[in-house]
mmCIF file of C-alpha atoms in Angstrom:
data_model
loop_
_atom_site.group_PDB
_atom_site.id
_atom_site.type_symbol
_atom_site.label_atom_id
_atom_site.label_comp_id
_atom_site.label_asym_id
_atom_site.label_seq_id
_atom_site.Cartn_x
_atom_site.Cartn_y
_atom_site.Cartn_z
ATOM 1 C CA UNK A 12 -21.379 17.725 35.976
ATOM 2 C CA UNK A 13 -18.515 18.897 33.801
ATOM 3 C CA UNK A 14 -19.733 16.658 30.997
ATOM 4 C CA UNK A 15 -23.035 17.935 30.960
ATOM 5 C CA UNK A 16 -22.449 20.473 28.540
ATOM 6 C CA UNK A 17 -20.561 18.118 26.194
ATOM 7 C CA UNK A 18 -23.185 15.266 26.392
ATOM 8 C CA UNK A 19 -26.178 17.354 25.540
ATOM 9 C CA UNK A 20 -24.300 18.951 22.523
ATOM 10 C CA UNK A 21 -23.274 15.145 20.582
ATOM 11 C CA UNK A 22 -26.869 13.358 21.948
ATOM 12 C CA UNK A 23 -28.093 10.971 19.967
ATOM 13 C CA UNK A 24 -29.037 11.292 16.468
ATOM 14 C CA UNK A 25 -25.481 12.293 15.778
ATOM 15 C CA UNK A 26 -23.115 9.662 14.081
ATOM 16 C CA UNK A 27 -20.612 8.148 16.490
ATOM 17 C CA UNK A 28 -17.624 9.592 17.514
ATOM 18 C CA UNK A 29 -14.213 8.802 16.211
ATOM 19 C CA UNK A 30 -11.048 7.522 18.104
ATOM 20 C CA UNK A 31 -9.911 10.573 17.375
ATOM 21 C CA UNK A 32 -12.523 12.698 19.007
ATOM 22 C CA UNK A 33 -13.307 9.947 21.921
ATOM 23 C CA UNK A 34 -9.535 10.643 22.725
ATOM 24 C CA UNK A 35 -9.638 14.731 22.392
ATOM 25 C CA UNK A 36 -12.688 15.070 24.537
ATOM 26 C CA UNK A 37 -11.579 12.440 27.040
ATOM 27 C CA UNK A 38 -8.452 14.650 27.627
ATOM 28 C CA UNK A 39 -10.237 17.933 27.589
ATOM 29 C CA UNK A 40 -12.501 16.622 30.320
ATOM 30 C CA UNK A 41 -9.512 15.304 32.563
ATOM 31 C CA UNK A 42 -7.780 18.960 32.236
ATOM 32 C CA UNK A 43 -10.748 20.138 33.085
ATOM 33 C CA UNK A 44 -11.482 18.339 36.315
ATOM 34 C CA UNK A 45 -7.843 19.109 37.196
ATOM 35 C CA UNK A 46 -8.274 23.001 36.786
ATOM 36 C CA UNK A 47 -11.404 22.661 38.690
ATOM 37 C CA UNK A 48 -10.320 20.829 41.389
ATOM 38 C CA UNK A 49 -7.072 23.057 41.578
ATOM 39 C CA UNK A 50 -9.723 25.799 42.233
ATOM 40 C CA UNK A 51 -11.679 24.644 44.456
ATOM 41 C CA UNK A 52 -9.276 23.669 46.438
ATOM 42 C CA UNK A 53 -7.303 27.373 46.123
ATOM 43 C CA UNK A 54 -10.484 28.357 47.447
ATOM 44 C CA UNK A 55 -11.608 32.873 46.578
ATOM 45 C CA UNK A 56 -10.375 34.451 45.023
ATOM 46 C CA UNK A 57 -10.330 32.779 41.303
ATOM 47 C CA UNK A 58 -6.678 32.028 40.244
ATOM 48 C CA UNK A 59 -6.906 29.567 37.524
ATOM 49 C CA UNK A 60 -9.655 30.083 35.497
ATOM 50 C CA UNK A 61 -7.401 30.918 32.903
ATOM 51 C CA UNK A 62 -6.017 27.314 32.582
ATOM 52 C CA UNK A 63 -9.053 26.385 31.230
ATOM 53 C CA UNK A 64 -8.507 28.158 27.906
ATOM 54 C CA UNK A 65 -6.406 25.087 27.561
ATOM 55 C CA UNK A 66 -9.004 22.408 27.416
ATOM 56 C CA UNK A 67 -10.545 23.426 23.726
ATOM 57 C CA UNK A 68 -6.813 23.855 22.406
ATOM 58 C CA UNK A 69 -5.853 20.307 23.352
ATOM 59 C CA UNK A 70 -9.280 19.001 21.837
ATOM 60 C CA UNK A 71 -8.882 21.015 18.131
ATOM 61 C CA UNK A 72 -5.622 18.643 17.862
ATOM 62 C CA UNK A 73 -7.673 15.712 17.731
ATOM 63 C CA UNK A 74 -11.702 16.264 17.846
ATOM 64 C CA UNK A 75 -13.871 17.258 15.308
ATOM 65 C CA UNK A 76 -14.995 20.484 15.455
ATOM 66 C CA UNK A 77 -18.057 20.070 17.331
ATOM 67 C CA UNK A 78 -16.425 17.881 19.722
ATOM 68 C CA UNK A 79 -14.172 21.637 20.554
ATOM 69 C CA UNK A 80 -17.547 23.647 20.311
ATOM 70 C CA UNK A 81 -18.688 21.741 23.255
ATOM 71 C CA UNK A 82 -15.356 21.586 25.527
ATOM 72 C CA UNK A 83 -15.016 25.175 24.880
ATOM 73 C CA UNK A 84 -18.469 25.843 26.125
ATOM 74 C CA UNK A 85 -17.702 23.657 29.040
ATOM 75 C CA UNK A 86 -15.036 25.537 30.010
ATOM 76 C CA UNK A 87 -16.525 28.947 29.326
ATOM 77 C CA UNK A 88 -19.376 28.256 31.634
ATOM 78 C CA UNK A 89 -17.351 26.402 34.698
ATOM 79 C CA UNK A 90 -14.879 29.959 34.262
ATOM 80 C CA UNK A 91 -18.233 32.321 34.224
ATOM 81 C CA UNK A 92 -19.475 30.083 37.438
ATOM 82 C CA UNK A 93 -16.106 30.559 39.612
ATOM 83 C CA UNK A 94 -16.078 34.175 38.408
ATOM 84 C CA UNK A 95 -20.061 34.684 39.912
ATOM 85 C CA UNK A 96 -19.077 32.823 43.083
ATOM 86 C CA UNK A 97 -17.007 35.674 43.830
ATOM 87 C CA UNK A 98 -18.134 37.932 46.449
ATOM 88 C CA UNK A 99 -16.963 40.390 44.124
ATOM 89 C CA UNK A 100 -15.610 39.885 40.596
ATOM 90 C CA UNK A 101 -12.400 41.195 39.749
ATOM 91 C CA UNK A 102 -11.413 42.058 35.969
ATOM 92 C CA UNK A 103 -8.688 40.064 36.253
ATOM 93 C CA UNK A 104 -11.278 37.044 36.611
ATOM 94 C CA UNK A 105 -13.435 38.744 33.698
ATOM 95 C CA UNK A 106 -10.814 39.289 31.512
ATOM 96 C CA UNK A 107 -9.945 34.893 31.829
ATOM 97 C CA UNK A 108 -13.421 33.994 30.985
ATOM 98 C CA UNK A 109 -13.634 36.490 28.293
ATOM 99 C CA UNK A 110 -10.230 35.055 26.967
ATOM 100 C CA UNK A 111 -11.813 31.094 27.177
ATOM 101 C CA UNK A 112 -14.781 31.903 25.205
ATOM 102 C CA UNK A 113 -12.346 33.794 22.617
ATOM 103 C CA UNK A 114 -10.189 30.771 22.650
ATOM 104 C CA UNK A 115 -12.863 28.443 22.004
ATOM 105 C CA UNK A 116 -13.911 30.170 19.199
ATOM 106 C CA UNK A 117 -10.209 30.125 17.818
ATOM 107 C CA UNK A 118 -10.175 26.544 18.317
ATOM 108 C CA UNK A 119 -12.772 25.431 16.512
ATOM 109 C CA UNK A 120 -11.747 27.461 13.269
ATOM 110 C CA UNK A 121 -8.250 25.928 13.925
ATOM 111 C CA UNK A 122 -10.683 22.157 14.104
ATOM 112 C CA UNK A 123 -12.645 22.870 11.183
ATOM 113 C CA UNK A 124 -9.652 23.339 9.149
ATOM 114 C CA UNK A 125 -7.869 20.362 10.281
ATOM 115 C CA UNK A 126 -10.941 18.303 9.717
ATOM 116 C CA UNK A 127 -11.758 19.937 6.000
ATOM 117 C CA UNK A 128 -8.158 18.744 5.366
ATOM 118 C CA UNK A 129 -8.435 15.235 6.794
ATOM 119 C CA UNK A 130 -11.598 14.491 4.458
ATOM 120 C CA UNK A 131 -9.395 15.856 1.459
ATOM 121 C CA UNK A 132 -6.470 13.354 2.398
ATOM 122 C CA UNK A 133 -9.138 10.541 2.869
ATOM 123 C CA UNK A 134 -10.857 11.045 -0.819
ATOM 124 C CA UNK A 135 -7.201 10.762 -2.384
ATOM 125 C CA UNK A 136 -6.377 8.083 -0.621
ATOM 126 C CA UNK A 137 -9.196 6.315 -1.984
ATOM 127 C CA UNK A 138 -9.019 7.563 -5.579
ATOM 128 C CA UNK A 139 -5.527 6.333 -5.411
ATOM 129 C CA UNK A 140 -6.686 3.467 -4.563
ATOM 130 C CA UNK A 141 -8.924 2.909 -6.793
ATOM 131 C CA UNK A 142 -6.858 3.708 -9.672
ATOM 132 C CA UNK A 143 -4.103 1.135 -8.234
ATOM 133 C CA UNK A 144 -7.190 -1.404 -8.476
ATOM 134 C CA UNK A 145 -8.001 -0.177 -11.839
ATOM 135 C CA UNK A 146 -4.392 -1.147 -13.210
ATOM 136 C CA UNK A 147 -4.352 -4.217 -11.464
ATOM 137 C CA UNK A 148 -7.052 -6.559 -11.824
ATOM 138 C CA UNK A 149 -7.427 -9.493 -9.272
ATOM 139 C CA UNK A 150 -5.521 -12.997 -10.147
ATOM 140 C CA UNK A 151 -6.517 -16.463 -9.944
ATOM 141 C CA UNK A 152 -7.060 -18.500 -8.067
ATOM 142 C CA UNK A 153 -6.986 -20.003 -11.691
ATOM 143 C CA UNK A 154 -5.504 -19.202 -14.628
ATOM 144 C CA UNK A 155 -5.208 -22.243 -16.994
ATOM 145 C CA UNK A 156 -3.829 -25.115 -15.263
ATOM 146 C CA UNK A 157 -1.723 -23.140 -12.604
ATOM 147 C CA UNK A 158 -2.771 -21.387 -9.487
ATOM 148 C CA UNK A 159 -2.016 -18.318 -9.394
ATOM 149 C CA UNK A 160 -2.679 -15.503 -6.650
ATOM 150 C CA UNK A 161 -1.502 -12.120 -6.777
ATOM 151 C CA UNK A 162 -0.605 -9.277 -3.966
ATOM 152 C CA UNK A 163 0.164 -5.622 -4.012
ATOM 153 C CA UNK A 164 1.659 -4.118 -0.203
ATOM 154 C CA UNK A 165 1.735 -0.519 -0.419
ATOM 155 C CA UNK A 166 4.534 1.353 1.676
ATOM 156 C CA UNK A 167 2.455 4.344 2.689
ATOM 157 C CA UNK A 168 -0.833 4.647 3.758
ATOM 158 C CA UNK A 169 -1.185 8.154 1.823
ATOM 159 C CA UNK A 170 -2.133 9.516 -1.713
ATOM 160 C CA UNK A 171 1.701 8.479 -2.725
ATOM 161 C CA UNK A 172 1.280 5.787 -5.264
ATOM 162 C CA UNK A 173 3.414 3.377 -7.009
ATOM 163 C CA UNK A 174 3.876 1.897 -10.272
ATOM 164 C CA UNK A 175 4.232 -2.360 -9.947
ATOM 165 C CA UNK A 176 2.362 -3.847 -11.872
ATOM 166 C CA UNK A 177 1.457 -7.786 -12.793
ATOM 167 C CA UNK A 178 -0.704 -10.047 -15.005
ATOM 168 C CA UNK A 179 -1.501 -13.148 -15.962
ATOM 169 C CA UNK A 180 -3.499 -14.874 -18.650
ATOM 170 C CA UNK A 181 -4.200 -17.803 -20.374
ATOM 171 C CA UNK A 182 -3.020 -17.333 -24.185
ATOM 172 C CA UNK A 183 -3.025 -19.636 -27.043
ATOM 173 C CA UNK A 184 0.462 -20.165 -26.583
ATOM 174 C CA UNK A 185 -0.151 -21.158 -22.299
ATOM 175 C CA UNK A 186 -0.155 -19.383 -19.703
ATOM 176 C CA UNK A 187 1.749 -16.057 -19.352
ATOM 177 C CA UNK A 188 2.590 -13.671 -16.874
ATOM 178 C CA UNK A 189 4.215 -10.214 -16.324
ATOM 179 C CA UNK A 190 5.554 -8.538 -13.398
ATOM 180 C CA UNK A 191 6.807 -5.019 -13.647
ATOM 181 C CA UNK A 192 7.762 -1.885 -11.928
ATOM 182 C CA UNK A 193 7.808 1.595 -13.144
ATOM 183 C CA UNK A 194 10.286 3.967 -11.992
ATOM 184 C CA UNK A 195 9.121 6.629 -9.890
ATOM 185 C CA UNK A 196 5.490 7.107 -8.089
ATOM 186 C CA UNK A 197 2.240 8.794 -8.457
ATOM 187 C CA UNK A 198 -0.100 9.334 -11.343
ATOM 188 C CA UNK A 199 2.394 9.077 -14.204
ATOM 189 C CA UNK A 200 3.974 5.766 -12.660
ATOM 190 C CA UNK A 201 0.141 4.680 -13.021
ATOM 191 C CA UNK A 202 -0.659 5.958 -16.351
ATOM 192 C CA UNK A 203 3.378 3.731 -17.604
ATOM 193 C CA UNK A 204 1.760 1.100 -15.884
ATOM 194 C CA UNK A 205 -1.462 1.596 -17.575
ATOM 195 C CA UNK A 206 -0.019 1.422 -20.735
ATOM 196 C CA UNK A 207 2.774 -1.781 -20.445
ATOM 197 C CA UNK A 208 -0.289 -3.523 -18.785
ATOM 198 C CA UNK A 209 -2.693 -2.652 -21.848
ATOM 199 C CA UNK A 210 -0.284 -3.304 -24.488
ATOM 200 C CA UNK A 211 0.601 -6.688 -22.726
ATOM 201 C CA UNK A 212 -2.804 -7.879 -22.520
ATOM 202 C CA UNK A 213 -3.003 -7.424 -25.900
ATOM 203 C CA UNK A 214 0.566 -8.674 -27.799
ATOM 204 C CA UNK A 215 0.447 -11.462 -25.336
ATOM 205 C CA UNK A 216 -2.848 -13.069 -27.699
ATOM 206 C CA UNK A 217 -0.701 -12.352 -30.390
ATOM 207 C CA UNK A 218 2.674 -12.673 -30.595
ATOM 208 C CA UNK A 219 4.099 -16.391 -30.461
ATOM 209 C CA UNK A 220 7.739 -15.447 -29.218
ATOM 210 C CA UNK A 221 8.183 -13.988 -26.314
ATOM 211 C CA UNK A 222 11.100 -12.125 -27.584
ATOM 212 C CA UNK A 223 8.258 -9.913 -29.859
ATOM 213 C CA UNK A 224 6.243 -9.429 -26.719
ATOM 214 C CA UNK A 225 9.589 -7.728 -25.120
ATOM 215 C CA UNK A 226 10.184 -5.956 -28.549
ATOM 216 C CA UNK A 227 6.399 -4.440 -28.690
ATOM 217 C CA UNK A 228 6.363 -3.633 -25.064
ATOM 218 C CA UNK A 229 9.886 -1.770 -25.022
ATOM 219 C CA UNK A 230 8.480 0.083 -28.246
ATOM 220 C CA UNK A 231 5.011 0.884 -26.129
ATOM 221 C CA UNK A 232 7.471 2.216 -23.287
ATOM 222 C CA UNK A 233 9.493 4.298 -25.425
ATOM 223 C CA UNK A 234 6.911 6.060 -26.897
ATOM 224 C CA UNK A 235 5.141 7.425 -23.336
ATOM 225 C CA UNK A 236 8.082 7.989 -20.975
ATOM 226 C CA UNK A 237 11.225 10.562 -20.837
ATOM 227 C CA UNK A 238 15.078 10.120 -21.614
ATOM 228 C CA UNK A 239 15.328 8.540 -17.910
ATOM 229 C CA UNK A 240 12.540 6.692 -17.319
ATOM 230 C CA UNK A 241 12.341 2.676 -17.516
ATOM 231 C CA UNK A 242 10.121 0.073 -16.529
ATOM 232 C CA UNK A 243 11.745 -3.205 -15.320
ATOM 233 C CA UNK A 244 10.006 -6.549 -16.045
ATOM 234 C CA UNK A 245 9.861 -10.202 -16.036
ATOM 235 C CA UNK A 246 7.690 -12.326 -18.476
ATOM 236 C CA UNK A 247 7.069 -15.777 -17.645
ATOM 237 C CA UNK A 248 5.414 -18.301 -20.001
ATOM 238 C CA UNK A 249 4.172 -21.759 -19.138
ATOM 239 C CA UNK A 250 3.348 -24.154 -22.059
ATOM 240 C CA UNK A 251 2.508 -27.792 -21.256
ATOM 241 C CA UNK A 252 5.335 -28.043 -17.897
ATOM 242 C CA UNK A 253 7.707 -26.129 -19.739
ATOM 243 C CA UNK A 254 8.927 -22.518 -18.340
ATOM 244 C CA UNK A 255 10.298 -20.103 -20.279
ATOM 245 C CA UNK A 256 11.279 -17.110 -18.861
ATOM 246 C CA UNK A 257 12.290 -13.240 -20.531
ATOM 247 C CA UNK A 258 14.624 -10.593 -18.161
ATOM 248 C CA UNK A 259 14.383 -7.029 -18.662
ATOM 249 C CA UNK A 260 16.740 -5.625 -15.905
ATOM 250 C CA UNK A 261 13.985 -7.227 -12.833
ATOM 251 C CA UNK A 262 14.965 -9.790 -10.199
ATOM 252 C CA UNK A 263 14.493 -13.056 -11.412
ATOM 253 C CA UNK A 264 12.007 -15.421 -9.956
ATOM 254 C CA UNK A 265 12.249 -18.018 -7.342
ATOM 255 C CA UNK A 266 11.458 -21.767 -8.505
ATOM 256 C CA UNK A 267 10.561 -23.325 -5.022
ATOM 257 C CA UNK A 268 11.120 -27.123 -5.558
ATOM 258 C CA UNK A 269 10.989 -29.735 -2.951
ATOM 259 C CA UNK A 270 12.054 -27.347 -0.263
ATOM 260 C CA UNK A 271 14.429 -25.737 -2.204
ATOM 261 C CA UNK A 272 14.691 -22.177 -3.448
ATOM 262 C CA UNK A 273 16.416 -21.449 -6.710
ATOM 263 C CA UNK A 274 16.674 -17.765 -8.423
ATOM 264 C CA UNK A 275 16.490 -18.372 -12.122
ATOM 265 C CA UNK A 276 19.238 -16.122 -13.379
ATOM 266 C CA UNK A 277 18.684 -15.016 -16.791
ATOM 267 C CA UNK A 278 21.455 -16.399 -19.752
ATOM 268 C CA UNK A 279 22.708 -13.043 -19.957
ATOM 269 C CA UNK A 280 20.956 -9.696 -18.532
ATOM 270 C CA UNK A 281 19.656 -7.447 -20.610
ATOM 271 C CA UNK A 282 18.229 -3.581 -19.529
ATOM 272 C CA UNK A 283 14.644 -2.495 -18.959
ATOM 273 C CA UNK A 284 12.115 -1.533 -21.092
ATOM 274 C CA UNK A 285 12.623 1.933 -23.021
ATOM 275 C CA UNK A 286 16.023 0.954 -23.256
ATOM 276 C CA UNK A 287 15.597 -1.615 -26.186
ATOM 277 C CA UNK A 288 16.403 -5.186 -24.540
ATOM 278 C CA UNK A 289 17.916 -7.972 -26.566
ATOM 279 C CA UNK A 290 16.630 -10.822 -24.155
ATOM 280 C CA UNK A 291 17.534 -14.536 -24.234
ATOM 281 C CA UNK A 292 15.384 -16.805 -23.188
ATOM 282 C CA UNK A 293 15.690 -19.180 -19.848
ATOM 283 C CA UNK A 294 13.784 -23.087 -20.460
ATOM 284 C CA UNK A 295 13.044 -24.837 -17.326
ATOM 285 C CA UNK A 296 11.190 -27.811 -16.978
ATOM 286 C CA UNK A 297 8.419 -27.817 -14.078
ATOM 287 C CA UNK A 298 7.659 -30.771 -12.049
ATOM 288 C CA UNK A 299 4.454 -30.917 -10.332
ATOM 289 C CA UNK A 300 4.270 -29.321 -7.010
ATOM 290 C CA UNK A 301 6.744 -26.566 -8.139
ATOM 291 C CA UNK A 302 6.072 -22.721 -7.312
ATOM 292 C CA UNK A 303 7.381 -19.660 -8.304
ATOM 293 C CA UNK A 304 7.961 -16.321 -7.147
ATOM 294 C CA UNK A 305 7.461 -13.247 -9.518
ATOM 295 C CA UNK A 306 8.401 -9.994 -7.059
ATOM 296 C CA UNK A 307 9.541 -6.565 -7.264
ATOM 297 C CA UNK A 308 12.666 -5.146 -5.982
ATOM 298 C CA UNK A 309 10.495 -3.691 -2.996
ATOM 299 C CA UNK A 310 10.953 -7.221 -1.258
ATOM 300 C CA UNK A 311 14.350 -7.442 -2.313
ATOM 301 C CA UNK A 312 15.040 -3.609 -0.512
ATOM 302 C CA UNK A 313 13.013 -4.731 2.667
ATOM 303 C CA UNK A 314 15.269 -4.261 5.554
ATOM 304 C CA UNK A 315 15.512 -3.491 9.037
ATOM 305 C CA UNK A 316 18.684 -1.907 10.739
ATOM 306 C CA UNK A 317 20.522 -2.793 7.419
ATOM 307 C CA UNK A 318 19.812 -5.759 7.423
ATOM 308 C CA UNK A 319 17.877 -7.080 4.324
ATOM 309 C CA UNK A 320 14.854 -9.706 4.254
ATOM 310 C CA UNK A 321 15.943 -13.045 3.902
ATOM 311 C CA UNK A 322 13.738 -14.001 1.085
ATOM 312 C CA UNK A 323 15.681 -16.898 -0.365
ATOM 313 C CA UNK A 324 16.189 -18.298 3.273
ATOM 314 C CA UNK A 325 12.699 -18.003 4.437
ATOM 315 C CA UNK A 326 10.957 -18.360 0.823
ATOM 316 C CA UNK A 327 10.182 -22.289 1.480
ATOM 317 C CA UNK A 328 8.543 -22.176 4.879
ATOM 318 C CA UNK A 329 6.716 -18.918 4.479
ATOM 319 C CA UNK A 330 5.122 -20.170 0.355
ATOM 320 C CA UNK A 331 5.462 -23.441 0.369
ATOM 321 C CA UNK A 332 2.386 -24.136 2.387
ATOM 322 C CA UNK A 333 -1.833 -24.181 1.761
ATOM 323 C CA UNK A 334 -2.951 -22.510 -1.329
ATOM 324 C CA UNK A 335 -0.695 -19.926 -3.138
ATOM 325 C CA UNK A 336 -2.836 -17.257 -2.222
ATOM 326 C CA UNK A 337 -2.085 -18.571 1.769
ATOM 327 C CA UNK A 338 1.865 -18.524 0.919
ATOM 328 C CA UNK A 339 1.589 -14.741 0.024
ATOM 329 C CA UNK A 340 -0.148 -14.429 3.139
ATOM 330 C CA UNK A 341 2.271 -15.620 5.152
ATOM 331 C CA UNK A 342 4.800 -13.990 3.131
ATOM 332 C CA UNK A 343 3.029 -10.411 3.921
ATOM 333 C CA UNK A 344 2.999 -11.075 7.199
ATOM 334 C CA UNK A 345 6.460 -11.605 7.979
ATOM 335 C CA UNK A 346 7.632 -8.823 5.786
ATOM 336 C CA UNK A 347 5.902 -6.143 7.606
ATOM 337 C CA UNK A 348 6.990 -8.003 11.279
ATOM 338 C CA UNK A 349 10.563 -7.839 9.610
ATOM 339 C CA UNK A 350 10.533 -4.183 8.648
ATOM 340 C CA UNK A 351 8.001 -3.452 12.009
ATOM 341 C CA UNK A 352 5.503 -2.148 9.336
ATOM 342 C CA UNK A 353 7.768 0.569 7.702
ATOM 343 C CA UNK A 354 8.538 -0.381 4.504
ATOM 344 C CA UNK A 355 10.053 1.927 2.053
ATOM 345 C CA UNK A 356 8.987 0.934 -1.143
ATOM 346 C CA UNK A 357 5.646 -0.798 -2.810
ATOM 347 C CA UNK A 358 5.626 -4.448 -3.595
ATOM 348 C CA UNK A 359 4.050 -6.522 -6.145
ATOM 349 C CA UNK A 360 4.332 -10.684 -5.719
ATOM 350 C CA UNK A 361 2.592 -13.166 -7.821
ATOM 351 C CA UNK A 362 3.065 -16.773 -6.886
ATOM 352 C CA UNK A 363 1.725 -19.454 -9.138
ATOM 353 C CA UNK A 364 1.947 -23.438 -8.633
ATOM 354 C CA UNK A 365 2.002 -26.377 -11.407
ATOM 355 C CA UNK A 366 0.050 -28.771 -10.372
ATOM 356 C CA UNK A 367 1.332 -31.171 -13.631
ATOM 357 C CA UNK A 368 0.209 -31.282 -17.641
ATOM 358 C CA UNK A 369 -3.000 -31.933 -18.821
ATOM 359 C CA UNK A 370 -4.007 -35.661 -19.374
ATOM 360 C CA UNK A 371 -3.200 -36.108 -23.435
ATOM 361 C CA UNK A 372 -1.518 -32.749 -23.561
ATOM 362 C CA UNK A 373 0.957 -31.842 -26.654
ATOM 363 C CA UNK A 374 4.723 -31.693 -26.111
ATOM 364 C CA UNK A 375 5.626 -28.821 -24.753
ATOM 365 C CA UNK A 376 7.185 -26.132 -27.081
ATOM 366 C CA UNK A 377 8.713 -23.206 -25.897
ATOM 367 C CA UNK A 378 7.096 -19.774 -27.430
ATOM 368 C CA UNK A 379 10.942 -18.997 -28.732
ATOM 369 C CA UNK A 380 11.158 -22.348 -30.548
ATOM 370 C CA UNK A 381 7.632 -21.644 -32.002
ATOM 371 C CA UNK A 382 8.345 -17.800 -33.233
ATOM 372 C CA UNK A 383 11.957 -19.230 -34.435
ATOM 373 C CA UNK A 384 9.897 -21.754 -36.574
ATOM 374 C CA UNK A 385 7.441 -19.277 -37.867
ATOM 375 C CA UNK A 386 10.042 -16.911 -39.015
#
């Protein structure tokens, strides 16, 4: 009987209600089977009919409005029928169902509100993300001859956006990649990351050295941020099994070889973009089966009770299985377990593999060696 009202209000033809209002209304409708068994049992006269101004309060915290409309009326009507079972009805009695139908009416402008704001914070959340996905474009599972896969993990499930960034393309002069972060969050750590991202896609076509991909980019980055603003980054190039790798103030990359895990220091570290990096290259030579690790300093920050992620230790068994896109995965998953899904900063990870040079391929030539021979 008490959920008569309610049920005839949200009948069908109405969309579904949410958790949210499933879980208001189902604790409206237990107070009010308490108060009205509290009642009944008191027996005349009517002691507690004010309780019931309670019931709509508790559902405007977490129903939609209408959800309150209809637990208000609920609890207007079982107040009016104690008050007319009465052999004579006091004011006192009056004055309680008067106040539940005022409170009802309270709640549901307090609902409304609430549930005006909750759509706002929904559409940002979804124009931020679509302007994260409009910055970074998907990876792989292809890009040349390596697999590649790409993740972002955001820290916050709100409007609060960062700036990470990462590419990767097949150029004339192999395969290259970029991972970056911008410092600070929101829109402008978009629009720097906007603009390194465009300006990389487009020296990385043309430039031969990577050194003069650094050089345009730190330029690029200079012109568009403040006295204290940076972008860190990595730029890795791949050219027939040969690695060469650039260091602008970001944590270098794993190499993940035959179940070992080894950070490729740059020669000498150099600062971020916008500060005007003098970079020297670091050559590796790749061996088929070999993966690497492009990340920002989010994983490297990761911790839980001060105690940091073990990326190094665990890097192997969490990447070195399945596809690359399964390793980062895996890697995701035991990130958030680690840091019980609280994580207080955004994370970008690319993870490509090298399967081995092309049949007939040309020597490899590092993009340094071919700008130094073009100069």
């Amino acid at each position: 009987m008490l959920s008569l009202v309610p049920t005839r209000l949200l009948q069908s033809g109405r969309r579904p209600l949410s958790p949210g209002s499933r879980a208001g209304l189902g604790a409206a409708l237990v107070l009010l089977a308490i108060v009205s068994a509290v009642e009944l049992a008191d027996g005349r006269p009517a002691h507690y009919v004010a309780l019931l101004v309670a019931a709509p309060i508790l559902a405007a915290a977490l129903a939609a409005w209408q959800v309150v409309l209809a637990v208000g009326a609920a609890a207007t009507l079982i107040g009016a029928g104690f008050a007319l079972v009465e052999p004579e009805m006091s004011l006192v009695t009056s004055v309680n169902v008067v106040g539940v139908a005022l409170a009802t009416g309270l709640a549901v402008a307090v609902a409304s509100v609430r549930q005006r704001q909750a759509v706002k914070i929904a559409e940002l959340t979804k124009l931020a993300s679509v302007a994260q996905q409009a910055v970074l474009r998907s990876l792989g599972p292809q890009v040349g001859t390596l697999s590649v896969a790409g993740r972002y993990i955001s820290s916050t499930a709100t409007a609060e956006i960062g700036g990470d960034l990462y590419e990767a393309i097949d150029t004339p002069y192999g395969v290259r990649m970029i991972i970056g972060d911008v410092r600070g969050k929101g829109l402008d750590a978009v629009r720097l990351a906007s603009i390194v991202l465009g300006s990389y896609r487009h020296v990385a076509y043309e430039r031969a050295d990577l050194r003069a991909v650094v050089a345009d980019l730190d330029r690029a980055v200079a012109r568009n941020v403040g006295d204290e603003d940076f972008v860190t980054a990595a730029l890795v190039e791949e050219r027939g099994g040969t690695l060469t790798i650039v260091n602008c103030g970001h944590p270098p990359p794993l190499l993940l070889r035959r179940g070992a895990v080894i950070p490729l220091e740059p020669p000498a570290p150099a600062p971020p973009l916008g500060f005007m990096p003098v970079v020297r290259p670091r050559v590796e030579r790749l061996e088929p089966g070999d993966r690497l690790l492009l990340f920002t300093d989010g994983l490297g920050e990761a911790r839980r009770d001060g105690e940091f992620f073990p990326t190094a230790d665990r890097a192997w068994r969490l990447l070195g299985h399945g596809t690359v896109a399964d390793g980062l995965a895996s890697l995701e998953t035991a990130l958030v377990e680690w840091v019980h899904g609280r994580l207080d900063d955004d994370i970008a990870l690319v993870l490509m593999e090298y399967a081995g040079a092309r049949t007939g391929a040309a020597a490899a030539v590092p993009s340094w060696e071919v700008g130094a021979a073009e100069s």
